[in-house]
PDB file of C-alpha atoms in Angstrom:
ATOM      1  CA  MET A   1       8.234   7.219 -22.485  1.00 40.00           C
ATOM      2  CA  PRO A   2       6.619   3.887 -21.639  1.00 41.00           C
ATOM      3  CA  MET A   3       9.019   1.150 -20.671  1.00 42.00           C
ATOM      4  CA  SER A   4       8.724  -2.398 -21.913  1.00 41.00           C
ATOM      5  CA  SER A   5       7.454  -5.138 -19.637  1.00 42.00           C
ATOM      6  CA  ARG A   6      10.043  -7.532 -18.330  1.00 40.00           C
ATOM      7  CA  ARG A   7       9.550 -11.117 -17.253  1.00 37.00           C
ATOM      8  CA  LEU A   8      10.089 -12.398 -13.755  1.00 36.00           C
ATOM      9  CA  LEU A   9       9.275 -15.899 -12.613  1.00 31.00           C
ATOM     10  CA  LEU A  10       7.658 -16.153  -9.201  1.00 30.00           C
ATOM     11  CA  PRO A  11       5.021 -18.463  -7.807  1.00 31.00           C
ATOM     12  CA  ALA A  12       1.576 -17.570  -9.149  1.00 34.00           C
ATOM     13  CA  VAL A  13      -1.907 -18.973  -9.336  1.00 33.00           C
ATOM     14  CA  LEU A  14      -5.411 -19.675  -9.749  1.00 32.00           C
ATOM     15  CA  THR A  15      -8.530 -21.500 -10.578  1.00 34.00           C
ATOM     16  CA  ALA A  16      -7.633 -24.042 -13.182  1.00 34.00           C
ATOM     17  CA  CYS A  17      -8.970 -27.104 -14.896  1.00 32.00           C
ATOM     18  CA  GLY A  18      -7.411 -30.210 -16.276  1.00 29.00           C
ATOM     19  CA  ILE A  19      -7.571 -29.077 -19.925  1.00 27.00           C
ATOM     20  CA  CYS A  20      -3.966 -28.381 -20.839  1.00 29.00           C
ATOM     21  CA  LEU A  21      -1.980 -27.530 -23.933  1.00 29.00           C
ATOM     22  CA  THR A  22       1.003 -29.609 -24.968  1.00 29.00           C
ATOM     23  CA  VAL A  23       3.115 -26.533 -25.767  1.00 35.00           C
ATOM     24  CA  PRO A  24       2.370 -23.469 -23.618  1.00 36.00           C
ATOM     25  CA  PRO A  25       2.824 -19.907 -24.916  1.00 39.00           C
ATOM     26  CA  VAL A  26       5.842 -17.918 -23.799  1.00 42.00           C
ATOM     27  CA  ALA A  27       6.333 -14.495 -22.267  1.00 41.00           C
ATOM     28  CA  SER A  28       8.020 -11.726 -24.228  1.00 45.00           C
ATOM     29  CA  ALA A  29       9.122  -8.142 -23.705  1.00 48.00           C
ATOM     30  CA  GLU A  30       5.561  -7.092 -24.545  1.00 68.00           C
ATOM     31  CA  GLY A  31       3.823  -9.418 -22.118  1.00 88.00           C
ATOM     32  CA  TRP A  32       2.255 -12.836 -22.713  1.00 86.00           C
ATOM     33  CA  ASN A  33       1.723 -12.656 -26.471  1.00 86.00           C
ATOM     34  CA  GLN A  34       0.966 -16.184 -27.690  1.00 79.00           C
ATOM     35  CA  GLY A  35      -1.955 -18.532 -27.288  1.00 86.00           C
ATOM     36  CA  PRO A  36      -5.681 -17.771 -27.103  1.00 90.00           C
ATOM     37  CA  VAL A  37      -5.317 -15.448 -24.080  1.00 91.00           C
ATOM     38  CA  ARG A  38      -2.745 -12.665 -24.507  1.00 91.00           C
ATOM     39  CA  PHE A  39      -2.089  -9.903 -22.011  1.00 93.00           C
ATOM     40  CA  SER A  40       0.285  -7.024 -21.431  1.00 95.00           C
ATOM     41  CA  ALA A  41       0.757  -3.850 -19.417  1.00 96.00           C
ATOM     42  CA  SER A  42       2.731  -0.735 -20.241  1.00 96.00           C
ATOM     43  CA  GLY A  43       3.606   2.077 -17.853  1.00 97.00           C
ATOM     44  CA  ASP A  44       3.900   5.643 -19.129  1.00 96.00           C
ATOM     45  CA  ASP A  45       5.466   8.869 -17.854  1.00 97.00           C
ATOM     46  CA  GLU A  46       2.174  10.237 -16.481  1.00 98.00           C
ATOM     47  CA  CYS A  47       1.834   7.738 -13.623  1.00 98.00           C
ATOM     48  CA  ARG A  48      -0.505   5.480 -15.611  1.00 98.00           C
ATOM     49  CA  VAL A  49      -0.540   1.793 -16.506  1.00 98.00           C
ATOM     50  CA  HIS A  50      -2.246   0.641 -19.718  1.00 97.00           C
ATOM     51  CA  PHE A  51      -3.530  -2.941 -19.482  1.00 97.00           C
ATOM     52  CA  THR A  52      -4.594  -5.013 -22.485  1.00 95.00           C
ATOM     53  CA  ILE A  53      -6.050  -8.515 -22.685  1.00 94.00           C
ATOM     54  CA  VAL A  54      -6.990 -10.299 -25.914  1.00 92.00           C
ATOM     55  CA  ASN A  55      -9.226 -13.320 -25.384  1.00 91.00           C
ATOM     56  CA  GLU A  56     -10.106 -15.885 -28.054  1.00 90.00           C
ATOM     57  CA  THR A  57     -11.786 -18.258 -25.594  1.00 88.00           C
ATOM     58  CA  ASN A  58     -15.308 -18.386 -24.222  1.00 85.00           C
ATOM     59  CA  ALA A  59     -14.038 -18.063 -20.650  1.00 86.00           C
ATOM     60  CA  TYR A  60     -13.510 -15.263 -18.160  1.00 86.00           C
ATOM     61  CA  TYR A  61      -9.975 -14.025 -17.477  1.00 90.00           C
ATOM     62  CA  VAL A  62      -8.618 -11.304 -15.209  1.00 92.00           C
ATOM     63  CA  VAL A  63      -5.197  -9.638 -15.126  1.00 94.00           C
ATOM     64  CA  ASP A  64      -4.244  -8.361 -11.692  1.00 95.00           C
ATOM     65  CA  TYR A  65      -1.298  -6.318 -10.454  1.00 97.00           C
ATOM     66  CA  ALA A  66       0.648  -5.171  -7.425  1.00 97.00           C
ATOM     67  CA  VAL A  67       2.708  -2.014  -6.892  1.00 98.00           C
ATOM     68  CA  ASP A  68       6.251  -1.918  -5.515  1.00 98.00           C
ATOM     69  CA  GLY A  69       6.018  -5.420  -4.080  1.00 95.00           C
ATOM     70  CA  GLU A  70       3.005  -4.692  -1.874  1.00 97.00           C
ATOM     71  CA  ASP A  71       1.224  -7.494  -0.018  1.00 96.00           C
ATOM     72  CA  PRO A  72      -2.328  -7.769  -1.442  1.00 96.00           C
ATOM     73  CA  THR A  73      -3.612  -9.190   1.845  1.00 96.00           C
ATOM     74  CA  SER A  74      -3.221  -5.679   3.296  1.00 94.00           C
ATOM     75  CA  LEU A  75      -5.897  -4.471   0.855  1.00 96.00           C
ATOM     76  CA  VAL A  76      -8.707  -6.788   1.927  1.00 95.00           C
ATOM     77  CA  GLY A  77     -11.876  -4.759   2.496  1.00 93.00           C
ATOM     78  CA  VAL A  78     -10.289  -1.437   1.533  1.00 94.00           C
ATOM     79  CA  PRO A  79     -12.874   0.847  -0.154  1.00 93.00           C
ATOM     80  CA  GLY A  80     -12.215   1.274  -3.851  1.00 92.00           C
ATOM     81  CA  ILE A  81     -10.273  -2.001  -4.134  1.00 95.00           C
ATOM     82  CA  TRP A  82     -11.554  -4.908  -6.214  1.00 94.00           C
ATOM     83  CA  SER A  83     -13.445  -7.291  -3.945  1.00 93.00           C
ATOM     84  CA  GLN A  84     -11.245 -10.249  -4.960  1.00 94.00           C
ATOM     85  CA  THR A  85      -8.046  -8.519  -3.832  1.00 96.00           C
ATOM     86  CA  GLY A  86      -6.380 -10.380  -1.003  1.00 96.00           C
ATOM     87  CA  VAL A  87      -8.234 -13.632  -1.711  1.00 94.00           C
ATOM     88  CA  SER A  88      -6.104 -16.778  -1.854  1.00 92.00           C
ATOM     89  CA  VAL A  89      -6.776 -18.806  -4.991  1.00 88.00           C
ATOM     90  CA  ARG A  90      -5.524 -22.273  -5.785  1.00 87.00           C
ATOM     91  CA  ALA A  91      -4.615 -23.903  -9.086  1.00 85.00           C
ATOM     92  CA  ARG A  92      -4.642 -27.699  -9.102  1.00 87.00           C
ATOM     93  CA  PHE A  93      -4.076 -29.186 -12.533  1.00 87.00           C
ATOM     94  CA  THR A  94      -1.989 -31.585 -14.580  1.00 86.00           C
ATOM     95  CA  LEU A  95       0.166 -30.579 -17.524  1.00 83.00           C
ATOM     96  CA  ASN A  96       1.965 -33.214 -19.588  1.00 83.00           C
ATOM     97  CA  SER A  97       1.133 -35.777 -16.876  1.00 88.00           C
ATOM     98  CA  VAL A  98       2.795 -33.623 -14.208  1.00 88.00           C
ATOM     99  CA  PRO A  99       0.528 -32.508 -11.329  1.00 90.00           C
ATOM    100  CA  TYR A 100       0.742 -28.934 -10.036  1.00 91.00           C
ATOM    101  CA  ASP A 101      -0.788 -27.342  -6.963  1.00 90.00           C
ATOM    102  CA  ILE A 102      -0.046 -23.620  -6.747  1.00 89.00           C
ATOM    103  CA  THR A 103      -1.585 -20.978  -4.489  1.00 87.00           C
ATOM    104  CA  ARG A 104      -1.250 -17.230  -4.593  1.00 87.00           C
ATOM    105  CA  VAL A 105      -3.111 -14.096  -3.525  1.00 92.00           C
ATOM    106  CA  VAL A 106      -5.122 -11.949  -5.919  1.00 94.00           C
ATOM    107  CA  GLY A 107      -3.813  -8.395  -6.354  1.00 96.00           C
ATOM    108  CA  ARG A 108      -5.427  -5.201  -7.615  1.00 97.00           C
ATOM    109  CA  GLN A 109      -7.597  -5.577 -10.702  1.00 96.00           C
ATOM    110  CA  GLY A 110      -5.942  -4.479 -13.927  1.00 95.00           C
ATOM    111  CA  VAL A 111      -8.337  -5.595 -16.665  1.00 94.00           C
ATOM    112  CA  GLN A 112     -10.987  -8.284 -17.029  1.00 91.00           C
ATOM    113  CA  ASN A 113     -12.209  -9.924 -20.216  1.00 87.00           C
ATOM    114  CA  SER A 114     -14.772 -12.562 -21.110  1.00 77.00           C
ATOM    115  CA  ALA A 115     -16.873 -13.751 -24.026  1.00 65.00           C
ATOM    116  CA  PRO A 116     -19.904 -11.502 -24.623  1.00 60.00           C
ATOM    117  CA  ALA A 117     -22.317 -14.427 -24.323  1.00 59.00           C
ATOM    118  CA  ALA A 118     -22.133 -18.069 -23.362  1.00 60.00           C
ATOM    119  CA  PRO A 119     -21.816 -20.294 -26.453  1.00 57.00           C
ATOM    120  CA  VAL A 120     -24.212 -23.109 -27.269  1.00 58.00           C
ATOM    121  CA  PHE A 121     -22.363 -26.429 -27.384  1.00 57.00           C
ATOM    122  CA  ALA A 122     -23.308 -29.394 -29.495  1.00 59.00           C
ATOM    123  CA  PRO A 123     -23.631 -32.702 -27.635  1.00 59.00           C
ATOM    124  CA  GLY A 124     -20.280 -34.336 -27.035  1.00 58.00           C
ATOM    125  CA  THR A 125     -18.155 -31.228 -27.657  1.00 60.00           C
ATOM    126  CA  ALA A 126     -15.740 -29.779 -25.125  1.00 62.00           C
ATOM    127  CA  PRO A 127     -17.068 -26.669 -23.349  1.00 76.00           C
ATOM    128  CA  TYR A 128     -13.799 -24.740 -23.531  1.00 82.00           C
ATOM    129  CA  VAL A 129     -13.400 -22.931 -26.875  1.00 84.00           C
ATOM    130  CA  THR A 130     -10.131 -21.297 -27.962  1.00 86.00           C
ATOM    131  CA  ASN A 131     -10.883 -20.120 -31.503  1.00 86.00           C
ATOM    132  CA  ARG A 132     -13.597 -17.521 -31.100  1.00 86.00           C
ATOM    133  CA  ASP A 133     -13.237 -14.054 -32.606  1.00 87.00           C
ATOM    134  CA  PRO A 134     -10.768 -12.155 -30.396  1.00 90.00           C
ATOM    135  CA  ILE A 135     -12.188  -9.837 -27.780  1.00 91.00           C
ATOM    136  CA  THR A 136      -9.763  -7.051 -26.874  1.00 93.00           C
ATOM    137  CA  THR A 137     -10.266  -5.143 -23.645  1.00 94.00           C
ATOM    138  CA  THR A 138      -8.095  -2.289 -22.442  1.00 95.00           C
ATOM    139  CA  ARG A 139      -8.022  -0.358 -19.199  1.00 96.00           C
ATOM    140  CA  THR A 140      -5.896   2.554 -18.070  1.00 98.00           C
ATOM    141  CA  VAL A 141      -5.157   2.864 -14.353  1.00 98.00           C
ATOM    142  CA  ASN A 142      -3.837   6.080 -12.828  1.00 98.00           C
ATOM    143  CA  LEU A 143      -1.815   4.941  -9.846  1.00 98.00           C
ATOM    144  CA  LEU A 144      -2.501   8.165  -7.958  1.00 97.00           C
ATOM    145  CA  ASP A 145      -6.196   7.229  -7.970  1.00 97.00           C
ATOM    146  CA  GLN A 146      -5.442   3.957  -6.183  1.00 97.00           C
ATOM    147  CA  PRO A 147      -6.145   3.582  -2.451  1.00 97.00           C
ATOM    148  CA  ARG A 148      -3.088   2.893  -0.305  1.00 97.00           C
ATOM    149  CA  LEU A 149      -0.586   3.334  -3.095  1.00 98.00           C
ATOM    150  CA  PRO A 150       2.802   2.191  -1.747  1.00 98.00           C
ATOM    151  CA  ASN A 151       5.475   4.881  -1.766  1.00 98.00           C
ATOM    152  CA  ARG A 152       2.911   7.476  -2.850  1.00 97.00           C
ATOM    153  CA  ALA A 153       5.496  10.255  -2.609  1.00 97.00           C
ATOM    154  CA  SER A 154       7.764   8.536  -5.156  1.00 97.00           C
ATOM    155  CA  ASP A 155       7.987   9.681  -8.775  1.00 98.00           C
ATOM    156  CA  THR A 156       8.385   6.102 -10.064  1.00 98.00           C
ATOM    157  CA  HIS A 157       6.748   2.749  -9.335  1.00 98.00           C
ATOM    158  CA  THR A 158       7.218  -0.864 -10.412  1.00 98.00           C
ATOM    159  CA  VAL A 159       4.014  -2.670 -11.377  1.00 97.00           C
ATOM    160  CA  THR A 160       3.999  -6.487 -11.481  1.00 96.00           C
ATOM    161  CA  TYR A 161       1.109  -8.239 -13.204  1.00 96.00           C
ATOM    162  CA  GLN A 162      -0.224 -11.612 -14.370  1.00 92.00           C
ATOM    163  CA  VAL A 163      -3.423 -13.407 -15.287  1.00 90.00           C
ATOM    164  CA  VAL A 164      -5.001 -14.329 -11.993  1.00 84.00           C
ATOM    165  CA  LEU A 165      -8.435 -15.770 -12.803  1.00 84.00           C
ATOM    166  CA  GLY A 166      -9.382 -18.104 -15.639  1.00 84.00           C
ATOM    167  CA  PRO A 167     -10.131 -21.794 -16.194  1.00 81.00           C
ATOM    168  CA  GLN A 168      -7.129 -22.804 -18.320  1.00 82.00           C
ATOM    169  CA  SER A 169      -3.739 -22.818 -16.618  1.00 80.00           C
ATOM    170  CA  ALA A 170      -1.739 -23.028 -19.840  1.00 79.00           C
ATOM    171  CA  ASP A 171      -3.583 -19.939 -21.069  1.00 83.00           C
ATOM    172  CA  LYS A 172      -2.645 -17.969 -17.957  1.00 85.00           C
ATOM    173  CA  GLY A 173       1.069 -18.030 -18.656  1.00 84.00           C
ATOM    174  CA  PHE A 174       2.020 -21.257 -16.912  1.00 84.00           C
ATOM    175  CA  ASP A 175       5.573 -22.390 -17.690  1.00 79.00           C
ATOM    176  CA  PRO A 176       6.118 -26.140 -17.144  1.00 80.00           C
ATOM    177  CA  ALA A 177       9.885 -25.637 -17.276  1.00 80.00           C
ATOM    178  CA  THR A 178       9.739 -23.760 -13.974  1.00 79.00           C
ATOM    179  CA  GLY A 179       6.420 -24.991 -12.592  1.00 82.00           C
ATOM    180  CA  GLN A 180       5.381 -21.357 -12.152  1.00 80.00           C
ATOM    181  CA  PHE A 181       3.074 -18.792 -13.675  1.00 84.00           C
ATOM    182  CA  ALA A 182       4.671 -15.855 -15.460  1.00 83.00           C
ATOM    183  CA  LEU A 183       4.829 -12.676 -13.405  1.00 88.00           C
ATOM    184  CA  LEU A 184       5.721  -9.678 -15.553  1.00 92.00           C
ATOM    185  CA  GLU A 185       6.483  -6.066 -14.715  1.00 94.00           C
ATOM    186  CA  THR A 186       6.479  -2.573 -16.141  1.00 96.00           C
ATOM    187  CA  GLU A 187       7.784   0.757 -14.866  1.00 97.00           C
ATOM    188  CA  VAL A 188       5.706   3.887 -14.273  1.00 98.00           C
ATOM    189  CA  SER A 189       7.113   7.400 -13.914  1.00 98.00           C
ATOM    190  CA  GLY A 190       5.880  10.971 -13.649  1.00 98.00           C
ATOM    191  CA  CYS A 191       3.928  10.394 -10.444  1.00 98.00           C
ATOM    192  CA  GLN A 192       5.152  13.578  -8.784  1.00 98.00           C
ATOM    193  CA  THR A 193       3.761  16.948  -9.843  1.00 98.00           C
ATOM    194  CA  GLU A 194       6.642  19.197 -10.809  1.00 98.00           C
ATOM    195  CA  THR A 195       7.083  22.457  -8.901  1.00 98.00           C
ATOM    196  CA  VAL A 196       8.790  25.718  -9.819  1.00 99.00           C
ATOM    197  CA  SER A 197      10.353  27.951  -7.173  1.00 99.00           C
ATOM    198  CA  THR A 198      11.094  31.599  -7.946  1.00 99.00           C
ATOM    199  CA  LEU A 199      13.272  33.663  -5.592  1.00 99.00           C
ATOM    200  CA  THR A 200      12.939  37.431  -5.304  1.00 98.00           C
ATOM    201  CA  ALA A 201      15.123  39.822  -3.309  1.00 98.00           C
ATOM    202  CA  PRO A 202      15.859  43.554  -3.413  1.00 97.00           C
ATOM    203  CA  PRO A 203      18.832  44.418  -5.658  1.00 97.00           C
ATOM    204  CA  SER A 204      20.714  45.920  -2.732  1.00 97.00           C
ATOM    205  CA  ALA A 205      20.836  45.979   1.040  1.00 97.00           C
ATOM    206  CA  VAL A 206      22.537  47.935   3.819  1.00 97.00           C
ATOM    207  CA  PRO A 207      24.331  46.075   6.626  1.00 96.00           C
ATOM    208  CA  GLY A 208      22.151  45.943   9.722  1.00 95.00           C
ATOM    209  CA  VAL A 209      18.953  46.920   7.876  1.00 96.00           C
ATOM    210  CA  PRO A 210      16.318  44.173   7.432  1.00 97.00           C
ATOM    211  CA  VAL A 211      15.260  43.118   3.931  1.00 98.00           C
ATOM    212  CA  VAL A 212      12.611  40.625   2.879  1.00 98.00           C
ATOM    213  CA  LEU A 213      13.496  37.569   0.806  1.00 98.00           C
ATOM    214  CA  ALA A 214      10.614  35.728  -0.848  1.00 99.00           C
ATOM    215  CA  VAL A 215      10.006  32.527  -2.799  1.00 99.00           C
ATOM    216  CA  HIS A 216       6.923  31.843  -4.883  1.00 99.00           C
ATOM    217  CA  VAL A 217       6.123  28.141  -5.431  1.00 99.00           C
ATOM    218  CA  THR A 218       3.861  26.867  -8.196  1.00 98.00           C
ATOM    219  CA  PRO A 219       1.467  25.167  -8.219  1.00 98.00           C
ATOM    220  CA  VAL A 220       0.186  27.111  -5.250  1.00 98.00           C
ATOM    221  CA  GLU A 221      -1.396  23.931  -3.856  1.00 97.00           C
ATOM    222  CA  ALA A 222       2.056  22.534  -3.103  1.00 98.00           C
ATOM    223  CA  ALA A 223       2.589  22.465   0.650  1.00 97.00           C
ATOM    224  CA  GLY A 224       6.014  22.298   2.229  1.00 98.00           C
ATOM    225  CA  THR A 225       8.899  24.462   3.383  1.00 99.00           C
ATOM    226  CA  VAL A 226      11.553  26.691   1.818  1.00 99.00           C
ATOM    227  CA  GLN A 227      15.138  26.915   2.994  1.00 99.00           C
ATOM    228  CA  PHE A 228      16.985  30.096   2.005  1.00 99.00           C
ATOM    229  CA  PHE A 229      20.750  30.154   1.385  1.00 99.00           C
ATOM    230  CA  ALA A 230      23.441  32.807   0.961  1.00 98.00           C
ATOM    231  CA  ASP A 231      26.637  31.628  -0.755  1.00 97.00           C
ATOM    232  CA  GLY A 232      25.572  28.063   0.033  1.00 97.00           C
ATOM    233  CA  ASP A 233      25.064  28.635   3.756  1.00 97.00           C
ATOM    234  CA  PRO A 234      21.551  28.306   5.251  1.00 98.00           C
ATOM    235  CA  ILE A 235      19.822  31.514   6.301  1.00 97.00           C
ATOM    236  CA  GLY A 236      17.589  30.893   9.288  1.00 94.00           C
ATOM    237  CA  ALA A 237      15.225  27.944   9.640  1.00 97.00           C
ATOM    238  CA  PRO A 238      12.978  26.487   6.920  1.00 98.00           C
ATOM    239  CA  VAL A 239       9.922  28.652   6.259  1.00 99.00           C
ATOM    240  CA  ASP A 240       6.434  27.219   5.711  1.00 98.00           C
ATOM    241  CA  VAL A 241       4.867  27.815   2.305  1.00 98.00           C
ATOM    242  CA  THR A 242       1.466  29.490   2.617  1.00 97.00           C
ATOM    243  CA  GLY A 243      -0.643  30.159  -0.447  1.00 96.00           C
ATOM    244  CA  GLY A 244       2.321  29.425  -2.664  1.00 98.00           C
ATOM    245  CA  SER A 245       4.690  31.866  -0.931  1.00 98.00           C
ATOM    246  CA  ALA A 246       7.371  31.839   1.747  1.00 99.00           C
ATOM    247  CA  THR A 247       9.022  35.005   3.073  1.00 98.00           C
ATOM    248  CA  LEU A 248      12.029  35.565   5.302  1.00 98.00           C
ATOM    249  CA  PRO A 249      13.080  38.888   6.853  1.00 98.00           C
ATOM    250  CA  HIS A 250      16.864  38.904   7.014  1.00 98.00           C
ATOM    251  CA  VAL A 251      19.653  41.242   8.112  1.00 97.00           C
ATOM    252  CA  PHE A 252      22.951  41.135   6.222  1.00 97.00           C
ATOM    253  CA  THR A 253      25.927  42.181   8.341  1.00 94.00           C
ATOM    254  CA  GLU A 254      28.759  41.856   5.859  1.00 94.00           C
ATOM    255  CA  ILE A 255      29.497  43.999   2.820  1.00 96.00           C
ATOM    256  CA  GLY A 256      29.684  42.000  -0.407  1.00 97.00           C
ATOM    257  CA  ASP A 257      27.640  40.396  -3.169  1.00 98.00           C
ATOM    258  CA  PRO A 258      26.188  37.202  -1.722  1.00 98.00           C
ATOM    259  CA  VAL A 259      24.484  34.779  -4.089  1.00 98.00           C
ATOM    260  CA  LEU A 260      21.059  33.801  -2.797  1.00 99.00           C
ATOM    261  CA  THR A 261      19.266  30.535  -3.538  1.00 99.00           C
ATOM    262  CA  ALA A 262      16.305  28.684  -2.046  1.00 99.00           C
ATOM    263  CA  THR A 263      15.071  25.090  -2.067  1.00 99.00           C
ATOM    264  CA  PHE A 264      11.462  23.949  -1.764  1.00 99.00           C
ATOM    265  CA  THR A 265      10.913  20.679   0.112  1.00 98.00           C
ATOM    266  CA  PRO A 266       7.415  19.214  -0.281  1.00 98.00           C
ATOM    267  CA  GLN A 267       5.307  18.138   2.651  1.00 97.00           C
ATOM    268  CA  PRO A 268       5.488  14.353   3.244  1.00 95.00           C
ATOM    269  CA  VAL A 269       2.706  12.319   1.624  1.00 96.00           C
ATOM    270  CA  GLU A 270       1.224   9.301   3.385  1.00 95.00           C
ATOM    271  CA  ASP A 271       0.383   6.100   1.507  1.00 96.00           C
ATOM    272  CA  ASP A 272      -3.142   5.888   2.927  1.00 94.00           C
ATOM    273  CA  THR A 273      -4.203   9.253   1.474  1.00 95.00           C
ATOM    274  CA  PHE A 274      -5.033  10.516  -1.999  1.00 95.00           C
ATOM    275  CA  ASP A 275      -2.735  13.525  -1.574  1.00 96.00           C
ATOM    276  CA  THR A 276      -0.824  14.683  -4.632  1.00 96.00           C
ATOM    277  CA  PRO A 277       2.929  14.091  -4.351  1.00 98.00           C
ATOM    278  CA  TYR A 278       4.932  17.176  -5.311  1.00 98.00           C
ATOM    279  CA  ALA A 279       8.540  17.290  -6.420  1.00 98.00           C
ATOM    280  CA  ALA A 280      11.223  19.394  -4.759  1.00 98.00           C
ATOM    281  CA  SER A 281      12.595  22.393  -6.649  1.00 99.00           C
ATOM    282  CA  THR A 282      15.424  24.898  -6.368  1.00 99.00           C
ATOM    283  CA  ALA A 283      15.096  28.559  -7.300  1.00 99.00           C
ATOM    284  CA  ALA A 284      17.502  30.198  -9.722  1.00 98.00           C
ATOM    285  CA  PRO A 285      20.240  32.188  -7.948  1.00 98.00           C
ATOM    286  CA  VAL A 286      19.849  35.892  -7.258  1.00 98.00           C
ATOM    287  CA  THR A 287      22.712  38.226  -6.325  1.00 98.00           C
ATOM    288  CA  ILE A 288      22.202  41.047  -3.850  1.00 98.00           C
ATOM    289  CA  SER A 289      24.624  43.933  -3.375  1.00 98.00           C
ATOM    290  CA  VAL A 290      25.282  44.678   0.297  1.00 97.00           C
ATOM    291  CA  ARG A 291      26.869  48.117   0.725  1.00 95.00           C
ATOM    292  CA  ASP A 292      27.132  50.589   3.598  1.00 89.00           C
ATOM    293  CA  GLU A 293      25.624  53.930   2.581  1.00 76.00           C
ATOM    294  CA  ARG A 294      27.963  55.891   4.858  1.00 64.00           C
ATOM    295  CA  PRO A 295      31.107  57.200   3.102  1.00 51.00           C
ATOM    296  CA  GLY A 296      34.215  55.297   4.170  1.00 52.00           C
ATOM    297  CA  ALA A 297      32.282  52.782   6.237  1.00 50.00           C
ATOM    298  CA  GLY A 298      33.795  49.329   6.586  1.00 50.00           C
ATOM    299  CA  SER A 299      32.199  45.933   7.106  1.00 46.00           C
ATOM    300  CA  LEU A 300      30.631  44.478  10.186  1.00 46.00           C
ATOM    301  CA  SER A 301      31.722  41.086  11.433  1.00 43.00           C
ATOM    302  CA  GLY A 302      29.519  38.038  10.748  1.00 43.00           C
ATOM    303  CA  ARG A 303      26.409  37.726   8.620  1.00 41.00           C
TER     304      ARG A 303
END
């Protein structure tokens, strides 16, 4: 389920002018939801972020974001990243006779919104208009499609966002009580692809005679290793998964009914790739009966 955005207050930014509102809008659990420029972001459980910006002005505004506290300067010039990412922008303006000079770095582009056409102004009127028909723009970002996603192997991510570009500081979430722009966040989950591991073994075995234990992992594209266990103790070394399967020849040396299990560990995923992160999985237990076929035979020591 999507999780509500939460407000943080950190230094923020951007191009600004001296036109300021007496009473600025305030942030809420749903984002910045008052004033002529309203914006929000909501993460879902499929590793996606849904951005929305509603603009009643005739100006151009952009909501940007960062993932897991990443430094946007590391994304300068990276293919597939918005060209403004990593650029330092400065907001110099006055609100209620108080001067502000704030600088921050532009993050990844969430959603951009502007008036469809430049208005025609009558002589003597102010160029900035805040009562036009609302323009609503939405954009859905799949984090797994993003270059250099921090902590790509993780199932969850924290996305922080704010309005980064626009001419009116008060309409970008500026809070004069703190002297900062509002930085909000939302949580994203479901970024790992679930796996299912199925363990197969013969129903019985004879001490000293090899048997083959096997695990099938789905999806078959999931790379990694499988560790087999008998009564909770590891059997041999981890086995590579090839084509969705891992097999282990094994010799039982002790009569009994050991409970077999196996755990799939996915191959590590690097942040600078587009590899799919897979989740670990554990196979359901299987019991094998180890009996000596010779009448009156006892057990052998060890396993």
